[in-house]
Short mmCIF file of C-alpha atoms and ligand atoms in Angstrom, two decimals:
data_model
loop_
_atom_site.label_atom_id
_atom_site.label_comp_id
_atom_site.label_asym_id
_atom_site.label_seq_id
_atom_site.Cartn_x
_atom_site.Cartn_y
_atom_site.Cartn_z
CA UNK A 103 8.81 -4.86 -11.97
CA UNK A 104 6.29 -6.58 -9.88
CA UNK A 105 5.82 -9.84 -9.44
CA UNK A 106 3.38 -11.13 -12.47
CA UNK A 107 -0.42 -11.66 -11.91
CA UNK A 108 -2.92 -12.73 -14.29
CA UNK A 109 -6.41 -12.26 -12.43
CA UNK A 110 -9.74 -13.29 -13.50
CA UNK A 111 -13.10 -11.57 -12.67
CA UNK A 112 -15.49 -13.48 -13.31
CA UNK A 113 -18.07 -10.59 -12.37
CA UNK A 114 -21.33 -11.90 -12.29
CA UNK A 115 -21.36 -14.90 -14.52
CA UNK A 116 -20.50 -18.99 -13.83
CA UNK A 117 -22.50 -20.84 -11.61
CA UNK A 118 -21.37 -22.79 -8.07
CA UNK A 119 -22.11 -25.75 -9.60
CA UNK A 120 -20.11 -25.38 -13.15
CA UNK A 121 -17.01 -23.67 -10.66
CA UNK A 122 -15.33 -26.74 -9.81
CA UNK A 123 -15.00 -28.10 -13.28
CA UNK A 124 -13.97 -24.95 -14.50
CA UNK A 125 -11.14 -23.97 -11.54
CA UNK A 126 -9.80 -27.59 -12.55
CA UNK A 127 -9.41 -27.34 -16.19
CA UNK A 128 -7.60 -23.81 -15.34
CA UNK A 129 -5.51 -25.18 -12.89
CA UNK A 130 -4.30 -28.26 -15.80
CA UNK A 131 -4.44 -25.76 -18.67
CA UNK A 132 -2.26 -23.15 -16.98
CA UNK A 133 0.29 -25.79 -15.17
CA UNK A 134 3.73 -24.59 -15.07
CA UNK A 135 2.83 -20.79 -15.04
CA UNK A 136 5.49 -18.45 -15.06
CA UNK A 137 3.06 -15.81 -12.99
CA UNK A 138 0.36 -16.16 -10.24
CA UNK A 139 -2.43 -17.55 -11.42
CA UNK A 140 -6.00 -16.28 -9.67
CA UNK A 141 -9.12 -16.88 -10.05
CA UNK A 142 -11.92 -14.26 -8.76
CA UNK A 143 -15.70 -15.54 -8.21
CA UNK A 144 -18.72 -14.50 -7.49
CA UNK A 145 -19.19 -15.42 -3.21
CA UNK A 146 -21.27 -18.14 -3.84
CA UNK A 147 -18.62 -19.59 -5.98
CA UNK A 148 -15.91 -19.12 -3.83
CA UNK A 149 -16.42 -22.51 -1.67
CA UNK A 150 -16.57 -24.76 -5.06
CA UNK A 151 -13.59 -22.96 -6.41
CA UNK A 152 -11.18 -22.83 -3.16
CA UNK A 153 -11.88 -26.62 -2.92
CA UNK A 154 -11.07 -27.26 -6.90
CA UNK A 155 -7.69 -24.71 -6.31
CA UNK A 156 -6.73 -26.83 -3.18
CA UNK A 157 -3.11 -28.84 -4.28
CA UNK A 158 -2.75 -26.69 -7.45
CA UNK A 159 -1.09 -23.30 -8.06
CA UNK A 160 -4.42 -21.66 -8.51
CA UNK A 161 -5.34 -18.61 -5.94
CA UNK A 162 -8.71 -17.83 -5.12
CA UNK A 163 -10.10 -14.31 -5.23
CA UNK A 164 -13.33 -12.28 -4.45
CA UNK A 165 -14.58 -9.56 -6.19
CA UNK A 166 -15.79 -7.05 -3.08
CA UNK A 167 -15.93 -7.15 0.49
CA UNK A 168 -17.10 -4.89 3.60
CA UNK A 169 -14.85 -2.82 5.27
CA UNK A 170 -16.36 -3.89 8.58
CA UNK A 171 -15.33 -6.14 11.15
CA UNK A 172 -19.43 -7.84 11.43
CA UNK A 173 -22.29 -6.39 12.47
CA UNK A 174 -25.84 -5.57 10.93
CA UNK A 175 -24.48 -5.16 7.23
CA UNK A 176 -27.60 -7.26 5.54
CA UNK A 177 -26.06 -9.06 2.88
CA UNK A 178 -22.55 -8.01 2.96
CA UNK A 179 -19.34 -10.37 3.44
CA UNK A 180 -16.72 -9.32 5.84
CA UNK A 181 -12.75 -10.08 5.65
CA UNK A 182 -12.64 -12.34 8.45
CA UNK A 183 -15.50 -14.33 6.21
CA UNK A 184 -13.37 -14.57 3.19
CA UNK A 185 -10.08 -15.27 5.42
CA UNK A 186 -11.83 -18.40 7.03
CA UNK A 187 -13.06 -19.51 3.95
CA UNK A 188 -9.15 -19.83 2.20
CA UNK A 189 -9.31 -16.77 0.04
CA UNK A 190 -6.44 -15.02 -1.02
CA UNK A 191 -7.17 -11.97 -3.15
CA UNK A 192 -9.97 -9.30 -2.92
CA UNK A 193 -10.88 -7.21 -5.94
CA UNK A 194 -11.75 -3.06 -4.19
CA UNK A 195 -13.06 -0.55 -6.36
CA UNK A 196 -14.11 -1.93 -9.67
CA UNK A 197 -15.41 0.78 -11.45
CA UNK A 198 -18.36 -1.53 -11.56
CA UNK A 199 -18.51 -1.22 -8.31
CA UNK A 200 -18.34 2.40 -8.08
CA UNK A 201 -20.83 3.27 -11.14
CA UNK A 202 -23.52 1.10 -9.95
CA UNK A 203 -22.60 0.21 -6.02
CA UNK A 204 -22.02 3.54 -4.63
CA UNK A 205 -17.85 3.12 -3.92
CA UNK A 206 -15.93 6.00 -3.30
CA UNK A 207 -12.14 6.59 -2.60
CA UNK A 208 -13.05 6.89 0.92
CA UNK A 209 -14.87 2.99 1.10
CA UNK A 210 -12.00 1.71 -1.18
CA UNK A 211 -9.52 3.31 0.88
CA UNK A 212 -11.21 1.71 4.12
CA UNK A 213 -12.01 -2.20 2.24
CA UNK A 214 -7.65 -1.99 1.17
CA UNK A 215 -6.72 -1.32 4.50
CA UNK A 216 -9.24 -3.88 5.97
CA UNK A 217 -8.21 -6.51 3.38
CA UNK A 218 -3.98 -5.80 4.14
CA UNK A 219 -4.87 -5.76 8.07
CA UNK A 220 -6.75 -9.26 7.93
CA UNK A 221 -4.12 -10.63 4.95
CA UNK A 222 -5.74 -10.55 1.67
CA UNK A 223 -4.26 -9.41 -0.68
CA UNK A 224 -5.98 -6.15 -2.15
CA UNK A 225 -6.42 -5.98 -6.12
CA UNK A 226 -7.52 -2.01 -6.30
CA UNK A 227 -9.18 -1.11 -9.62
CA UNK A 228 -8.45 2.62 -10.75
CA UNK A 229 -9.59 4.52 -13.89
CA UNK A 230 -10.89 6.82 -16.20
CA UNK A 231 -14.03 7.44 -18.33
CA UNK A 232 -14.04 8.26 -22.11
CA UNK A 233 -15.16 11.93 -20.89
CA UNK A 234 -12.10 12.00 -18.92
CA UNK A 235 -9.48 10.49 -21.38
CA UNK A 236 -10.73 13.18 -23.61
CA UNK A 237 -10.61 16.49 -21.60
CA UNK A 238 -7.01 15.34 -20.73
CA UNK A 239 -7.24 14.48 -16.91
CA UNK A 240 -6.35 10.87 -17.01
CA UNK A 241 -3.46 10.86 -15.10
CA UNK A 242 -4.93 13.53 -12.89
CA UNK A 243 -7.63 11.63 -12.11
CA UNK A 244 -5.91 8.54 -11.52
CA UNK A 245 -3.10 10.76 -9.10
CA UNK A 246 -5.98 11.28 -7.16
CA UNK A 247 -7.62 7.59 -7.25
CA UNK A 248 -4.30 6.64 -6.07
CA UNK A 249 -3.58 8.78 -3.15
CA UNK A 250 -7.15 8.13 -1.59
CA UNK A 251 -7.05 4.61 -2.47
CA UNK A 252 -4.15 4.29 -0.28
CA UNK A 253 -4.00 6.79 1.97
CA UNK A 254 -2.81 6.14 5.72
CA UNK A 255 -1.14 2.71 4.23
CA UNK A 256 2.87 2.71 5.02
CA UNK A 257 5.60 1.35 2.66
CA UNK A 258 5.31 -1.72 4.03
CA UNK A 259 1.86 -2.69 3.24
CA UNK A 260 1.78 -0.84 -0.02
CA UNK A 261 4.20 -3.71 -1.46
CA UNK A 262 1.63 -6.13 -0.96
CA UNK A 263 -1.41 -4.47 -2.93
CA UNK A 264 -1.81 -5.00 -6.58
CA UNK A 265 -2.79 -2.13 -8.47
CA UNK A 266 -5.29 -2.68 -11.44
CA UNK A 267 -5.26 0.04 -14.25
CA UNK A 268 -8.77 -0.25 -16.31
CA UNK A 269 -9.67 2.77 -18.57
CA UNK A 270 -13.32 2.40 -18.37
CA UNK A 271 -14.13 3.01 -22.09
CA UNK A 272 -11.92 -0.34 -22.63
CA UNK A 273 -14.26 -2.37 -20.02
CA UNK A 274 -16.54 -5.13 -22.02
CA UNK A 275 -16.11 -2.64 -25.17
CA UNK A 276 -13.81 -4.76 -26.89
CA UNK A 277 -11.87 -1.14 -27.20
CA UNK A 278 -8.24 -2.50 -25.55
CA UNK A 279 -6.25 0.58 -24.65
CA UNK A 280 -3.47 0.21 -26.91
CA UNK A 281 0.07 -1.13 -25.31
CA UNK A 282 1.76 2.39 -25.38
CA UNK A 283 -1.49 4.13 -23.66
CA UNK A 284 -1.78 1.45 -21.12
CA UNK A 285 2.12 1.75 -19.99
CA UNK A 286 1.70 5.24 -20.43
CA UNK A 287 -0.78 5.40 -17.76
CA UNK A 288 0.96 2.02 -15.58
CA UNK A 289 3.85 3.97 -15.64
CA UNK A 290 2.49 7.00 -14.08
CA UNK A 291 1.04 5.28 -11.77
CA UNK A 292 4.63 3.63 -10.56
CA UNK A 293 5.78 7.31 -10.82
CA UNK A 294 3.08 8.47 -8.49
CA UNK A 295 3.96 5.51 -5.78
CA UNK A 296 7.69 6.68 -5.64
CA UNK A 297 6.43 9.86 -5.25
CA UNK A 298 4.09 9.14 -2.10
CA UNK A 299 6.52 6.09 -0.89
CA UNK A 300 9.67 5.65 -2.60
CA UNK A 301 11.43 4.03 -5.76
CA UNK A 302 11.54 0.17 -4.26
CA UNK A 303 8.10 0.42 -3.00
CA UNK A 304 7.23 1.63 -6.14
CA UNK A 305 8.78 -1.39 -8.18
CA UNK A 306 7.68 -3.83 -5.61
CA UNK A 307 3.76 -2.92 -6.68
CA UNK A 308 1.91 -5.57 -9.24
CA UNK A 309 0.28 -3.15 -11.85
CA UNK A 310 -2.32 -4.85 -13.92
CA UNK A 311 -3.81 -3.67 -17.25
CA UNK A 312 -7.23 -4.37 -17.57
CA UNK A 313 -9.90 -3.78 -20.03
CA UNK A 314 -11.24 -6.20 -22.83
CA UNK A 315 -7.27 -8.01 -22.47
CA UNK A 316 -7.50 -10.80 -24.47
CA UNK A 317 -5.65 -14.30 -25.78
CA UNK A 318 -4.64 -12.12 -28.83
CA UNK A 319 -3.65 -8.62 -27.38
CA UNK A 320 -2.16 -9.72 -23.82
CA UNK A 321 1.56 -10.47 -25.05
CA UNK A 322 1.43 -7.26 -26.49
CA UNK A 323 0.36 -5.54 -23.14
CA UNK A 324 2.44 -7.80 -21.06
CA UNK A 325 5.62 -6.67 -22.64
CA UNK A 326 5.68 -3.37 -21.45
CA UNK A 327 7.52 -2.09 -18.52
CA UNK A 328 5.24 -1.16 -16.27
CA UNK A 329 2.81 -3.70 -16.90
CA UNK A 330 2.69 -6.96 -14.30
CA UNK A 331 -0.07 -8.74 -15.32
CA UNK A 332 -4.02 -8.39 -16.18
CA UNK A 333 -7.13 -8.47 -14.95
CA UNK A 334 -9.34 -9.98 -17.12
CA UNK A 335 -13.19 -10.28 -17.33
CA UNK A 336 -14.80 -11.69 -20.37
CA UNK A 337 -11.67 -13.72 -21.60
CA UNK A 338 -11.46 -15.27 -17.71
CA UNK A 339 -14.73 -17.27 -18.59
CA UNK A 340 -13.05 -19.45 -21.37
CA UNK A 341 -10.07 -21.42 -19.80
CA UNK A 342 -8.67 -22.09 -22.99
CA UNK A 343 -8.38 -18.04 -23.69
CA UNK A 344 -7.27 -17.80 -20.31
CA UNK A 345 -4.58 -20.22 -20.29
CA UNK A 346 -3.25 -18.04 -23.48
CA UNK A 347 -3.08 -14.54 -21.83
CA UNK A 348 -1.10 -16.97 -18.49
CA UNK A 349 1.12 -18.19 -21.05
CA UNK A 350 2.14 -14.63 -22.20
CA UNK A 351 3.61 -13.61 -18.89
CA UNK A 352 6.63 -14.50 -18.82
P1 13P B 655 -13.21 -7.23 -19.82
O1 13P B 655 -11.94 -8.01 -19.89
O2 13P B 655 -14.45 -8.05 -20.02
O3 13P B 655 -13.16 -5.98 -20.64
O4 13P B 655 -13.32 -6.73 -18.28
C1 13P B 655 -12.24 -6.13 -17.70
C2 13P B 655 -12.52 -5.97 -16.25
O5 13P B 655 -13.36 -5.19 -15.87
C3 13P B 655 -11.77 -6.81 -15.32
O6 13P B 655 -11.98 -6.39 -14.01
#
């Protein structure tokens, strides 16, 4: 439906000085891709890795960003700051993020529309916890995820963000969400945008699986319907398994 994306998130592993080496040997194992290749770093990675991307078909992501212009934000990184640097993507809303970093739907919504307005391109992380999945309210809780995350955002816009679904119980576990829950779930979502927008805004969204995707589940995953592409932590850190799950979207 969308256009394919395999994302890495490197979260909070690799160093500056091991990025370079690394960004190369993904750029030359994943030659020829089929999908977008990008790779999302830690800040202070960022410079290392935009220069190793430079001349390949490698994009450069981060993994946060403030939804402010500048100002007296001690230690945070603004758009403009990521724009000047040569980066592309922006991951909003990890549930990371919003366990241990105090996001909401209300500074997710803000960061996506400050990302689209300077011209990154948003990768917005919904999703729900095991207590959720089992009283039943996934896709209620992700309807609502949704409409916050993007609220105020016209048609437009909405065809440029990529939408990450990541069941948190499948995060790091090694638990995937099996192929029929994750489409189940992608699909919804796609229902829910031609709900709010309408059916080619919809199809025009990226939606991502994400959650412990890996060089042997990711064709599986990638197959389905509603699925565009991943976003991948743990795997993201070995370019060989990284190259594997690139390979798989066709
Ligand atoms: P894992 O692939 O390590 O489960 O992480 C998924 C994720 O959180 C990507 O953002």
């Amino acid at each position: 439906m969308g256009k394919y994306i395999i994302a890495g998130n490197w979260k909070m592993n690799k160093l500056p000085s091991e990025t370079y080496e690394f960004v190369k040997e993904v750029a030359e194992k994943t030659k020829g891709a089929s999908c977008e290749v990008v790779c999302c770093t830690p800040y202070v990675c960022l410079a290392p890795a935009i220069e190793a991307a430079k001349g390949t078909h490698v994009k450069i992501g981060a993994e946060n960003l403030h939804f402010e212009d500048s100002g007296a934000y001690t230690g945070e990184v603004s758009a403009d700051m990521l724009c000047d640097m040569g980066v592309n993507y922006v991951i909003i809303g990890h549930s990371e993020r919003r366990q241990y970093f105090a996001e909401t739907d209300e500074t997710v919504n803000k960061k996506t529309k400050k990302a689209l307005e300077k011209g990154l391109i948003p990768i917005v992380c919904v999703g729900e916890s095991l207590d959720e999945r089992e009283a039943g309210v996934t896709m209620d809780l992700i309807t609502m995820q949704v409409k916050k995350a993007f609220a105020g955002i016209n048609a437009d816009d909405m065809k440029k963000v990529v939408i990450a679904y990541e069941p948190i119980w499948a995060i790091g576990t090694g638990k995937t969400a099996t192929a029929d829950q994750a489409e189940e779930v992608c699909g919804g979502i796609r229902k829910v945008l031609s709900e709010l927008y309408d059916d080619a805004t919809a199809k025009a969204v990226t939606i991502q699986y994400g959650g412990s995707m890996n060089a042997k589940n990711a064709a599986e995953l990638l197959e389905k319907e509603n699925i565009d592409g991943g976003l991948i932590g743990g795997a993201s850190l070995k370019s060989e398994d990284f190259s594997i799950i690139v390979a798989a979207a066709k």
